[in-house]
mmCIF file of N, CA and C in Angstrom:
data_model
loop_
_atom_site.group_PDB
_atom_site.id
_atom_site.type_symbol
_atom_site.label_atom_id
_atom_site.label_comp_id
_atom_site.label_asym_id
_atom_site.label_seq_id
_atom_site.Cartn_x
_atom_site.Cartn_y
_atom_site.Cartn_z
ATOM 1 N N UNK T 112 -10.678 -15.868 -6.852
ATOM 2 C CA UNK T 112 -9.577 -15.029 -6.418
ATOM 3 C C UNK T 112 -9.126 -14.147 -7.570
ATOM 4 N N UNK T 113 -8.846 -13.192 -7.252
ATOM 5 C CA UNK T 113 -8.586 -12.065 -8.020
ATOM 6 C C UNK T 113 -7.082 -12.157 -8.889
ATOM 7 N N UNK T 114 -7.182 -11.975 -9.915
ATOM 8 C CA UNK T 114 -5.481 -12.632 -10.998
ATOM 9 C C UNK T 114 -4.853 -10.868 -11.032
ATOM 10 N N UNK T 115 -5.892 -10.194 -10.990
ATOM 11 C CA UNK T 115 -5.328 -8.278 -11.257
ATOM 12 C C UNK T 115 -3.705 -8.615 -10.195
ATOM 13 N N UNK T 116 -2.982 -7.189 -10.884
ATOM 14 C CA UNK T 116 -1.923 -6.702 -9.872
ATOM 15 C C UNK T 116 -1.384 -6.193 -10.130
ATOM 16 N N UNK T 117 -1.296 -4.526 -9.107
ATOM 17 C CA UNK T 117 -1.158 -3.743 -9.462
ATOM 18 C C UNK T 117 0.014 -2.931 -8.604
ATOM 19 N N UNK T 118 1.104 -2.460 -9.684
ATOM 20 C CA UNK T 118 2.357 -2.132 -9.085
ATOM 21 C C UNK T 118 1.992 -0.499 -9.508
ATOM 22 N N UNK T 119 2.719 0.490 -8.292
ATOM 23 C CA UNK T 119 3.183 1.698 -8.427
ATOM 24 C C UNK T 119 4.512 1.885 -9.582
ATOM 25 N N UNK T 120 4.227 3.008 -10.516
ATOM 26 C CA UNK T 120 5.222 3.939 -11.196
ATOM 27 C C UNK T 120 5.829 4.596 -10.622
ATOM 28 N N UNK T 121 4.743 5.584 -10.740
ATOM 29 C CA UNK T 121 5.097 6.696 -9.521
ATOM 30 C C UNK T 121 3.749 7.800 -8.841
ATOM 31 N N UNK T 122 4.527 8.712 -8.306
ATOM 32 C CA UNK T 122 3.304 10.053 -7.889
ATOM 33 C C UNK T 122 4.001 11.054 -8.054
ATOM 34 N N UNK T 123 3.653 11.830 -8.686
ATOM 35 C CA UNK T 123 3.701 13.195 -9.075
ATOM 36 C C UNK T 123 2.766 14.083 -9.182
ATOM 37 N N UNK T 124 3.201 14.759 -8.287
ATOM 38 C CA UNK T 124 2.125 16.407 -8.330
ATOM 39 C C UNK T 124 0.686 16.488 -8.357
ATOM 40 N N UNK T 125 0.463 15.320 -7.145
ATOM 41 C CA UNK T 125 -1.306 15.301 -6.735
ATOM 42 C C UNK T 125 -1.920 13.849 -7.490
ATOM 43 N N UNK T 126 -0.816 13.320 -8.779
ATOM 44 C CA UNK T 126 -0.909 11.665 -9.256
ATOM 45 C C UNK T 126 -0.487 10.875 -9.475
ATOM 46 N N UNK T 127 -1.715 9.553 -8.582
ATOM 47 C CA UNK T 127 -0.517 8.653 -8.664
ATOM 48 C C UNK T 127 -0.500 7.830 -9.980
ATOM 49 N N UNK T 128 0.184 6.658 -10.364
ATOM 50 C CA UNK T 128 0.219 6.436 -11.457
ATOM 51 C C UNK T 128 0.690 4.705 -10.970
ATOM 52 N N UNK T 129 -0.023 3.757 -11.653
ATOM 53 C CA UNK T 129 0.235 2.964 -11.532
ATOM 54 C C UNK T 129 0.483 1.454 -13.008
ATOM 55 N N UNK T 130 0.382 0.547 -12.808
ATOM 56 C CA UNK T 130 0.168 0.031 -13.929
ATOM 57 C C UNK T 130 -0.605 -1.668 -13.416
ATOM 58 N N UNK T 131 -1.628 -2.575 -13.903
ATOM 59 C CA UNK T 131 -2.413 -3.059 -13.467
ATOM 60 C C UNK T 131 -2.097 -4.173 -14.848
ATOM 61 N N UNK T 132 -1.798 -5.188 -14.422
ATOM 62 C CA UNK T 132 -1.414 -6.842 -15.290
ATOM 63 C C UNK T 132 -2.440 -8.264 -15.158
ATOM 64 N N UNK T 133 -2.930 -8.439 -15.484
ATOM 65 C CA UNK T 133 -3.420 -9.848 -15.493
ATOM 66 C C UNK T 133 -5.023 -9.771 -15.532
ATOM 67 N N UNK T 134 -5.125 -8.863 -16.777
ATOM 68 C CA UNK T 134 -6.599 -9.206 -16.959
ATOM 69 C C UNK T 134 -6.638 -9.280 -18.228
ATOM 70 N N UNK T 135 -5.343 -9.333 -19.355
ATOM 71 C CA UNK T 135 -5.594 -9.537 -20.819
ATOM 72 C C UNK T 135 -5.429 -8.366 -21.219
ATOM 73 N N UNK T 136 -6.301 -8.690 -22.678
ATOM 74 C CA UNK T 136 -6.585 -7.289 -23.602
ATOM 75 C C UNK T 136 -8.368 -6.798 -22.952
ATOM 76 N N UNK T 137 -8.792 -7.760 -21.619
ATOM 77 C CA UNK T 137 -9.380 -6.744 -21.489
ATOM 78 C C UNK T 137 -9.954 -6.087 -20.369
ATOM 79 N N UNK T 138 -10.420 -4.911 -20.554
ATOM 80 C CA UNK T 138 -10.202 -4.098 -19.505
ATOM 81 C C UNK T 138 -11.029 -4.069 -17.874
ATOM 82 N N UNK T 139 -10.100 -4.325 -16.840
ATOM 83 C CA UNK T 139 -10.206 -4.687 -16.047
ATOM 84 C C UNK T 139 -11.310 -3.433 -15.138
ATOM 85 N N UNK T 140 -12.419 -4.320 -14.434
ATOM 86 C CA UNK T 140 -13.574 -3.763 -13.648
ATOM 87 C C UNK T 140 -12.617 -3.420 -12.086
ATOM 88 N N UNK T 141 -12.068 -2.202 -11.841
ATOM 89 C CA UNK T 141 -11.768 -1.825 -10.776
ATOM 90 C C UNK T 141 -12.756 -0.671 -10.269
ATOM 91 N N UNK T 142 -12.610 -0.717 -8.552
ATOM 92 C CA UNK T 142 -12.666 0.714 -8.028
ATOM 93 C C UNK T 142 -11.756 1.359 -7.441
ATOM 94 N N UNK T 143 -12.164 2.372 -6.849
ATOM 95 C CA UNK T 143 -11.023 3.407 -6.123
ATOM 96 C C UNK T 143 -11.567 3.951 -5.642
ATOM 97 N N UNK T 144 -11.385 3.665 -3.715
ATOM 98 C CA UNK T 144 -12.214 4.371 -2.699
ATOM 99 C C UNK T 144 -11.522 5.430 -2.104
ATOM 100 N N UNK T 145 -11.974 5.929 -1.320
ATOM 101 C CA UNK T 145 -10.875 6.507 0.108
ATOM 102 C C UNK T 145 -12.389 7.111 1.031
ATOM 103 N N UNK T 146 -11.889 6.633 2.204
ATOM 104 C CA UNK T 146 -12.953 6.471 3.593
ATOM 105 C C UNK T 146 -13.783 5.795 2.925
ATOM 106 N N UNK T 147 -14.221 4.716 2.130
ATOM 107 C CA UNK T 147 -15.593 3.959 1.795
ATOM 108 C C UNK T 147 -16.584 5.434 0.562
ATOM 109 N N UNK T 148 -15.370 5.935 -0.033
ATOM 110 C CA UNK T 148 -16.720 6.574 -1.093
ATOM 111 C C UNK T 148 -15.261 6.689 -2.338
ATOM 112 N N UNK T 149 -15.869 6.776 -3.348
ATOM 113 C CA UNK T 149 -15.535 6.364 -5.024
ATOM 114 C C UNK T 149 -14.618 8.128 -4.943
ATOM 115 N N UNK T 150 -13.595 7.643 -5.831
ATOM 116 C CA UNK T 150 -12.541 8.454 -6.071
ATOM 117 C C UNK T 150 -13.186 8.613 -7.196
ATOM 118 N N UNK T 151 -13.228 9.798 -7.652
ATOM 119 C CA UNK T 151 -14.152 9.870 -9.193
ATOM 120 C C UNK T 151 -12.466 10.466 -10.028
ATOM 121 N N UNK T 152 -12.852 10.777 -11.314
ATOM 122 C CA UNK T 152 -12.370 10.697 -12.393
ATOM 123 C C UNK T 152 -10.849 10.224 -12.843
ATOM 124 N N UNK T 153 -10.465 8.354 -11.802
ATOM 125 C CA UNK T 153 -9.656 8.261 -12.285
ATOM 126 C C UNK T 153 -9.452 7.752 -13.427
ATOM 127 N N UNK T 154 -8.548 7.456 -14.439
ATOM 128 C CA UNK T 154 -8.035 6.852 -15.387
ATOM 129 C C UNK T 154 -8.023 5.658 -15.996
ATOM 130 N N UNK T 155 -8.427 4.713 -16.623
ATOM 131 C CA UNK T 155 -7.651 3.500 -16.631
ATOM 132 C C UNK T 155 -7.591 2.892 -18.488
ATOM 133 N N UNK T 156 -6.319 2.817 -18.986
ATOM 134 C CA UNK T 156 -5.987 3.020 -20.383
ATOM 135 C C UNK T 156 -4.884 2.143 -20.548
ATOM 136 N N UNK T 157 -5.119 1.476 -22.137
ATOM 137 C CA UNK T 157 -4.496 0.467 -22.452
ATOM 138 C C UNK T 157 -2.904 0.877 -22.786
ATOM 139 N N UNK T 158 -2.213 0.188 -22.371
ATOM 140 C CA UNK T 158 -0.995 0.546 -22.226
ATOM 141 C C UNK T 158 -0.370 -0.174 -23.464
ATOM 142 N N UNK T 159 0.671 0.013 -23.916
ATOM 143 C CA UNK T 159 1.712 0.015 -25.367
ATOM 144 C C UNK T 159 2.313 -1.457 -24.973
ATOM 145 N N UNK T 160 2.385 -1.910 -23.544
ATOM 146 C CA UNK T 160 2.850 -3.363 -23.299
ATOM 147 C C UNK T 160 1.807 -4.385 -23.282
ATOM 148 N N UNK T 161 1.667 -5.738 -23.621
ATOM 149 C CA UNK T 161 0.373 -6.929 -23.726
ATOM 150 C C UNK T 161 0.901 -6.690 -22.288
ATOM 151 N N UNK T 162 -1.248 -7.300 -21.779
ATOM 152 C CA UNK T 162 -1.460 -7.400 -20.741
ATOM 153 C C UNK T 162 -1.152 -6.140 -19.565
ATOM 154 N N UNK T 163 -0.772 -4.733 -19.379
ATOM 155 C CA UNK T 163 -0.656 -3.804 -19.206
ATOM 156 C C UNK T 163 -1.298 -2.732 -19.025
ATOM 157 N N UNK T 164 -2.174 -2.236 -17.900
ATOM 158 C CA UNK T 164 -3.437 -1.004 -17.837
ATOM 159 C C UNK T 164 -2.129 -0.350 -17.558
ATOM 160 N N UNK T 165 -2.643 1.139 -18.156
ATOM 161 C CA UNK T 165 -1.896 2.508 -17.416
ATOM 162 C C UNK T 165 -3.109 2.917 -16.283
ATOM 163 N N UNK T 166 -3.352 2.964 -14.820
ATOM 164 C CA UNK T 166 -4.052 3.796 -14.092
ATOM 165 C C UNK T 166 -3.564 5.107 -13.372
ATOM 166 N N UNK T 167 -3.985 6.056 -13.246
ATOM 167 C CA UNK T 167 -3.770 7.210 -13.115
ATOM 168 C C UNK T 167 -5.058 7.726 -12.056
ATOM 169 N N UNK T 168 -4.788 7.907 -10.929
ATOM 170 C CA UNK T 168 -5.839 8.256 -10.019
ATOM 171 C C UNK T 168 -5.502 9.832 -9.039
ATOM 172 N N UNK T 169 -5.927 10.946 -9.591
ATOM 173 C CA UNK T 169 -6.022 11.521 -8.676
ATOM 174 C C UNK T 169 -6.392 11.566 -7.090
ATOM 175 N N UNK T 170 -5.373 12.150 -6.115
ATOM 176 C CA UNK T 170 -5.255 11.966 -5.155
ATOM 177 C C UNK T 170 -6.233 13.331 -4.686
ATOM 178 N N UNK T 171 -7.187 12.653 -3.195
ATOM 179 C CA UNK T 171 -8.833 13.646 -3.267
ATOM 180 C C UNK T 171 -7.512 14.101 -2.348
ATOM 181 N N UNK T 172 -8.243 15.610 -2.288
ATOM 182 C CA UNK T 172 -7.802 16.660 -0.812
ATOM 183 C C UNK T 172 -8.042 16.111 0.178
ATOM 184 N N UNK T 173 -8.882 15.160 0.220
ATOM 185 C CA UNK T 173 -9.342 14.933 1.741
ATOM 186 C C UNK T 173 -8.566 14.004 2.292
ATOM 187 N N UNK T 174 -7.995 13.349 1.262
ATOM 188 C CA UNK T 174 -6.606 12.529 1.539
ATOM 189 C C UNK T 174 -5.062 13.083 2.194
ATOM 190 N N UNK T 175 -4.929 14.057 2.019
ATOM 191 C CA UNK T 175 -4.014 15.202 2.111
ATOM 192 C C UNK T 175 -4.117 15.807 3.196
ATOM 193 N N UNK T 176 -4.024 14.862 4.621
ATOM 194 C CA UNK T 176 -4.194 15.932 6.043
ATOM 195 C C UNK T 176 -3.599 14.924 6.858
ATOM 196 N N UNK T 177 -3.392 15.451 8.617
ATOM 197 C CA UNK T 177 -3.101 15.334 9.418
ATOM 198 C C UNK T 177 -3.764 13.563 9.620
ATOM 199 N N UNK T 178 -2.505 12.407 9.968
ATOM 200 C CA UNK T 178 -2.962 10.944 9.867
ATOM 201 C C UNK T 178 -2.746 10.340 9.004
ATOM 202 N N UNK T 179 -3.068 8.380 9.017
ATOM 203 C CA UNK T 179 -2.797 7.741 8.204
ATOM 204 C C UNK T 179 -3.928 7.930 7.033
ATOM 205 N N UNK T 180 -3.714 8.057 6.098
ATOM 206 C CA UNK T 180 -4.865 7.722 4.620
ATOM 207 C C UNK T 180 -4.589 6.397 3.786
ATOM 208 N N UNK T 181 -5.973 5.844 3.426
ATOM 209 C CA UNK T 181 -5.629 5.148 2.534
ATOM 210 C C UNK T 181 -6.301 5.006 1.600
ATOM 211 N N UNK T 182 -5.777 5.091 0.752
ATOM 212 C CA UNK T 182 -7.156 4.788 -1.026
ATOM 213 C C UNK T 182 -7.170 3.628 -1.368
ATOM 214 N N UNK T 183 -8.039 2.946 -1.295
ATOM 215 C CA UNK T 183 -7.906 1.360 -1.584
ATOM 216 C C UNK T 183 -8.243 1.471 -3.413
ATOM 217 N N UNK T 184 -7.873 0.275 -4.049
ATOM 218 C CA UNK T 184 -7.789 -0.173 -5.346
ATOM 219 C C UNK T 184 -8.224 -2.001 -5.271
ATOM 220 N N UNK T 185 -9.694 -1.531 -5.756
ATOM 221 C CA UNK T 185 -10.499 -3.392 -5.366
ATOM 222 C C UNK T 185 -10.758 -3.477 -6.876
ATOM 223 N N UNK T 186 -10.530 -5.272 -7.352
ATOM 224 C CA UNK T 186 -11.118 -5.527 -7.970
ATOM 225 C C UNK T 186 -12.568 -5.935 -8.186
ATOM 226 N N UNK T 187 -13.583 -5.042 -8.367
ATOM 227 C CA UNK T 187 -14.813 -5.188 -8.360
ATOM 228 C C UNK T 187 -15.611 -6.832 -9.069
ATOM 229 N N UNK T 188 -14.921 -7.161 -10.138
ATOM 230 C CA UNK T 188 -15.397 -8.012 -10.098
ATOM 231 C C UNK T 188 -15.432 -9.411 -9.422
ATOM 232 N N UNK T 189 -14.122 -9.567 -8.747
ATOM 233 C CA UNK T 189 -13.914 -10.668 -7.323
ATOM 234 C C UNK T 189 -13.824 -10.057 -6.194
ATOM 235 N N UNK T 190 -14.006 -8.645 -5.972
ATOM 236 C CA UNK T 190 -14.966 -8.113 -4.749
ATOM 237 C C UNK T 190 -13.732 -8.013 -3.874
ATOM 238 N N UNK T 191 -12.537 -8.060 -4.263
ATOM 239 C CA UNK T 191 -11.120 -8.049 -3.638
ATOM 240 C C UNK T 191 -9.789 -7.020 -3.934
ATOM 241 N N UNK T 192 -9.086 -6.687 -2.816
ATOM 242 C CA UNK T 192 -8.496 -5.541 -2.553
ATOM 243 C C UNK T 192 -7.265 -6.375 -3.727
ATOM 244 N N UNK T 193 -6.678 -5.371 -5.291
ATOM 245 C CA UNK T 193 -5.382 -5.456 -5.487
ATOM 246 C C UNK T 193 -4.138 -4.624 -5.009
ATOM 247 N N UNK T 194 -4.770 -3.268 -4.336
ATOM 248 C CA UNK T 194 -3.720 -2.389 -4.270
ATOM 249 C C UNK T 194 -3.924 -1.695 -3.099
ATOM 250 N N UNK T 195 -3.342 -0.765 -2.676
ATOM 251 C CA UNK T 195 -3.824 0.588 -1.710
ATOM 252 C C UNK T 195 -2.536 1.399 -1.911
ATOM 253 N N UNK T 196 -3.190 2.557 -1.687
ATOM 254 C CA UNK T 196 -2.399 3.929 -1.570
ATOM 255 C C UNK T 196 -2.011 4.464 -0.275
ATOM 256 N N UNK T 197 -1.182 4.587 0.493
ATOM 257 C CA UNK T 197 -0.915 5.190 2.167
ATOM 258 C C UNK T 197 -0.626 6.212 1.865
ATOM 259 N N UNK T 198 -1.079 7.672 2.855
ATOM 260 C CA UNK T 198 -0.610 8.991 2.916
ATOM 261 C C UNK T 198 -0.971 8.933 4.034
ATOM 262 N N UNK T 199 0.170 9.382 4.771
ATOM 263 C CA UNK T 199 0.866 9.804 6.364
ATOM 264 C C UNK T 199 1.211 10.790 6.458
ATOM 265 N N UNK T 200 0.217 11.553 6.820
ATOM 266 C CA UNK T 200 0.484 13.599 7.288
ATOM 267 C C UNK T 200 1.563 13.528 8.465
ATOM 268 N N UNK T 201 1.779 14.849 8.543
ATOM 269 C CA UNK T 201 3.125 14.978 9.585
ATOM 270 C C UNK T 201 2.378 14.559 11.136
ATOM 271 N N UNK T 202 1.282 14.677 11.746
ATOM 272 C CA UNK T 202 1.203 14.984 12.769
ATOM 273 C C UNK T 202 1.398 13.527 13.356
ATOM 274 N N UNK T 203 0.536 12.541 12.367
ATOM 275 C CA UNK T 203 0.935 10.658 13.001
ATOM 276 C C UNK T 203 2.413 10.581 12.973
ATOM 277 N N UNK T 204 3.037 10.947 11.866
ATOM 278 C CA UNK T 204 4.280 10.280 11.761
ATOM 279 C C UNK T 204 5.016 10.117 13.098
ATOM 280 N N UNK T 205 5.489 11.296 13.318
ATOM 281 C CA UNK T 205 6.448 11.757 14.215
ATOM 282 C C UNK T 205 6.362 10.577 15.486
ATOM 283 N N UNK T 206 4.838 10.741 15.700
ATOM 284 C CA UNK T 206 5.232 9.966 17.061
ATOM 285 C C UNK T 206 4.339 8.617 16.926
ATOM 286 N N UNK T 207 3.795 7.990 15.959
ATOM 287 C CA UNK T 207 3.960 6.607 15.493
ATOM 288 C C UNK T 207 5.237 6.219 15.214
ATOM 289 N N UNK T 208 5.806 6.356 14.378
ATOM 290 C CA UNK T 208 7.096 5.815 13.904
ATOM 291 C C UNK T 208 8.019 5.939 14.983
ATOM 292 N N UNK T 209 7.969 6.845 15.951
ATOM 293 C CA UNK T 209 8.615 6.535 17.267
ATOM 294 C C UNK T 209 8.733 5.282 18.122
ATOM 295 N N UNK T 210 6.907 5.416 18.253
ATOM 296 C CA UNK T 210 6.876 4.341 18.909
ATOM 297 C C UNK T 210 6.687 2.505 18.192
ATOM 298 N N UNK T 211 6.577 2.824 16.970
ATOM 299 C CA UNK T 211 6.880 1.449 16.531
ATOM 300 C C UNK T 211 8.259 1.262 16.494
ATOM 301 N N UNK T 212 8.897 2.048 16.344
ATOM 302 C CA UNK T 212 10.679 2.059 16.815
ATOM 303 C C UNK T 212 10.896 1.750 17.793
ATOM 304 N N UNK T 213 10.549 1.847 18.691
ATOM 305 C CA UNK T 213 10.126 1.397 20.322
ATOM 306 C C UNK T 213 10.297 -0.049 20.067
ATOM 307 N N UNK T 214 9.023 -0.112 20.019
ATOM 308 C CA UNK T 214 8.069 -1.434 20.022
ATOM 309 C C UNK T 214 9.264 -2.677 19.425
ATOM 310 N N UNK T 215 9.602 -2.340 17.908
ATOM 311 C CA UNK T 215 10.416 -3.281 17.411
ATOM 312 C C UNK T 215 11.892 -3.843 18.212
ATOM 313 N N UNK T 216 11.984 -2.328 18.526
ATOM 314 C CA UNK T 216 13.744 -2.772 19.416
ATOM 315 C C UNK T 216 13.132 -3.598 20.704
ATOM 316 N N UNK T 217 12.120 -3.270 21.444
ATOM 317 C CA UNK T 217 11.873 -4.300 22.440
ATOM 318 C C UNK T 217 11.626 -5.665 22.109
ATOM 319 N N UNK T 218 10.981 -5.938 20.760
ATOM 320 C CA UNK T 218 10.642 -7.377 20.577
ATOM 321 C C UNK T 218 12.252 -7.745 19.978
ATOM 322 N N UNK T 219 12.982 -7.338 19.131
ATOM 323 C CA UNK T 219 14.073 -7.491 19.145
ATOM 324 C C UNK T 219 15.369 -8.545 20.311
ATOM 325 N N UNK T 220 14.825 -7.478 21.328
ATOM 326 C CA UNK T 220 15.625 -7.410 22.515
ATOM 327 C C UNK T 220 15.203 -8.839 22.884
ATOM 328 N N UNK T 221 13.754 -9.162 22.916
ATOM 329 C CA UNK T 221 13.378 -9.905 23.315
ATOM 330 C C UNK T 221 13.293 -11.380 22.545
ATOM 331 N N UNK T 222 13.713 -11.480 21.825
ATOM 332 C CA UNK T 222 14.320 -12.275 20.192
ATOM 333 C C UNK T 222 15.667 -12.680 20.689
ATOM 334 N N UNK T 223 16.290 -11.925 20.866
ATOM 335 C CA UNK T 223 17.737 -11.999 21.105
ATOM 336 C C UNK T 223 18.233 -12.524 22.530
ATOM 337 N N UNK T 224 16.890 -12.151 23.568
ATOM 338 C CA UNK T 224 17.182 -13.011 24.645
ATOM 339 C C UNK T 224 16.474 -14.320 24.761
ATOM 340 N N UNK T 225 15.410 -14.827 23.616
ATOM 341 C CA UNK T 225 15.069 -16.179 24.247
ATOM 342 C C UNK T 225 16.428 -17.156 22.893
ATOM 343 N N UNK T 226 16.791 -16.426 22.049
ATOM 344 C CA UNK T 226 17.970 -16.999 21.362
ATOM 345 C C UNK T 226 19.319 -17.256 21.899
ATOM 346 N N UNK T 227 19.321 -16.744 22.598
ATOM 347 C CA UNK T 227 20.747 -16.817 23.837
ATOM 348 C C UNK T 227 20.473 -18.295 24.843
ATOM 349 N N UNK T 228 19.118 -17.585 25.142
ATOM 350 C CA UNK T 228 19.055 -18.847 26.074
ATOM 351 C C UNK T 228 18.568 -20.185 25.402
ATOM 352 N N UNK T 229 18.700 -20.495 24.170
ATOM 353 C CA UNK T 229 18.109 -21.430 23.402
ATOM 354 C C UNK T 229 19.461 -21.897 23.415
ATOM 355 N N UNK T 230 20.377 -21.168 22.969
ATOM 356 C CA UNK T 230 21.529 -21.827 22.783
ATOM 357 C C UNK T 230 22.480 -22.408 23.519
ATOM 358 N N UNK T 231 22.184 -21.664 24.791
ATOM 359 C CA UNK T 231 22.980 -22.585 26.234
ATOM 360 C C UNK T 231 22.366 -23.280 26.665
ATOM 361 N N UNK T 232 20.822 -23.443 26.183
ATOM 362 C CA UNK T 232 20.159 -25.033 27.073
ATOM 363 C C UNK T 232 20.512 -26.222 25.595
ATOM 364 N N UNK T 233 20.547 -25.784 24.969
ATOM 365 C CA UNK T 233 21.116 -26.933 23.546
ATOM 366 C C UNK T 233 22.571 -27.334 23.672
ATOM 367 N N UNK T 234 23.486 -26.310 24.499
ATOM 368 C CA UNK T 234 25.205 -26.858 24.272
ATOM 369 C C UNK T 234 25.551 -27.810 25.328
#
C-alpha cells in the first residue's frame, strides 16, 4: 500500500501545485495522467521542509472543456492512485449539480421520514 500523500496548495494560471509527504529524502516514483496518457513536463522538487516534494503539474488544454476532467496522480511504484485533479466545464455543471441537488434533498426527505417513524414505533 502506498505511504505517498498528496495535498493541494494551490492553482494558478494553468498550475496546479501541490506538495507530496511520505516518501523521505527520497524522491518519490509518481505519474500524471489525464484520459489514460502521461501529462508530460510536470515538476517534482525537493522542498525546504523534511519529507516534503514540491509538485507542480501543468494543466493539458484538453483538460480545459465542456464536462467532468480528471488528472489522476498514481504512485507508480505501488501501482496506486494518491491524488486526482477535477475540472468541471460550465456545460456539466449547471445541470449535474442540479440534479444531485435533487437527488440529495429526496434521500434526505427520505432519511427524515424513516427517522420519524423509527421514533414513534420505539415510544
Amino acid at each position: 500500500m502506498s505511504t505517498l500523500k498528496l495535498t493541494k496548495t494551490r492553482m494558478l494560471e494553468g498550475m496546479w501545485q501541490g506538495i507530496i509527504s511520505g516518501s523521505g529524502d527520497d524522491k518519490p516514483d509518481i505519474a500524471v495522467t489525464h484520459d489514460n496518457v502521461n501529462v508530460p513536463d510536470f515538476k517534482l522538487a525537493k522542498s525546504d521542509t523534511a519529507d516534503h516534494w514540491s509538485l507542480t503539474i501543468p494543466v493539458p488544454a484538453t483538460a480545459i472543456a465542456d464536462g467532468i476532467h480528471v488528472i489522476l496522480v498514481t504512485d507508480s511504484e505501488a501501482g496506486q492512485k494518491i491524488g486526482d485533479i477535477v475540472i468541471i466545464g460550465d456545460d456539466v455543471t449547471n445541470i449535474d449539480q442540479r440534479a444531485e441537488l435533487e437527488l440529495l434533498r429526496a434521500e434526505l426527505e427520505m432519511l427524515k421520514r424513516a427517522f420519524r417513524r423509527h421514533c414513534i414505533e420505539t415510544t
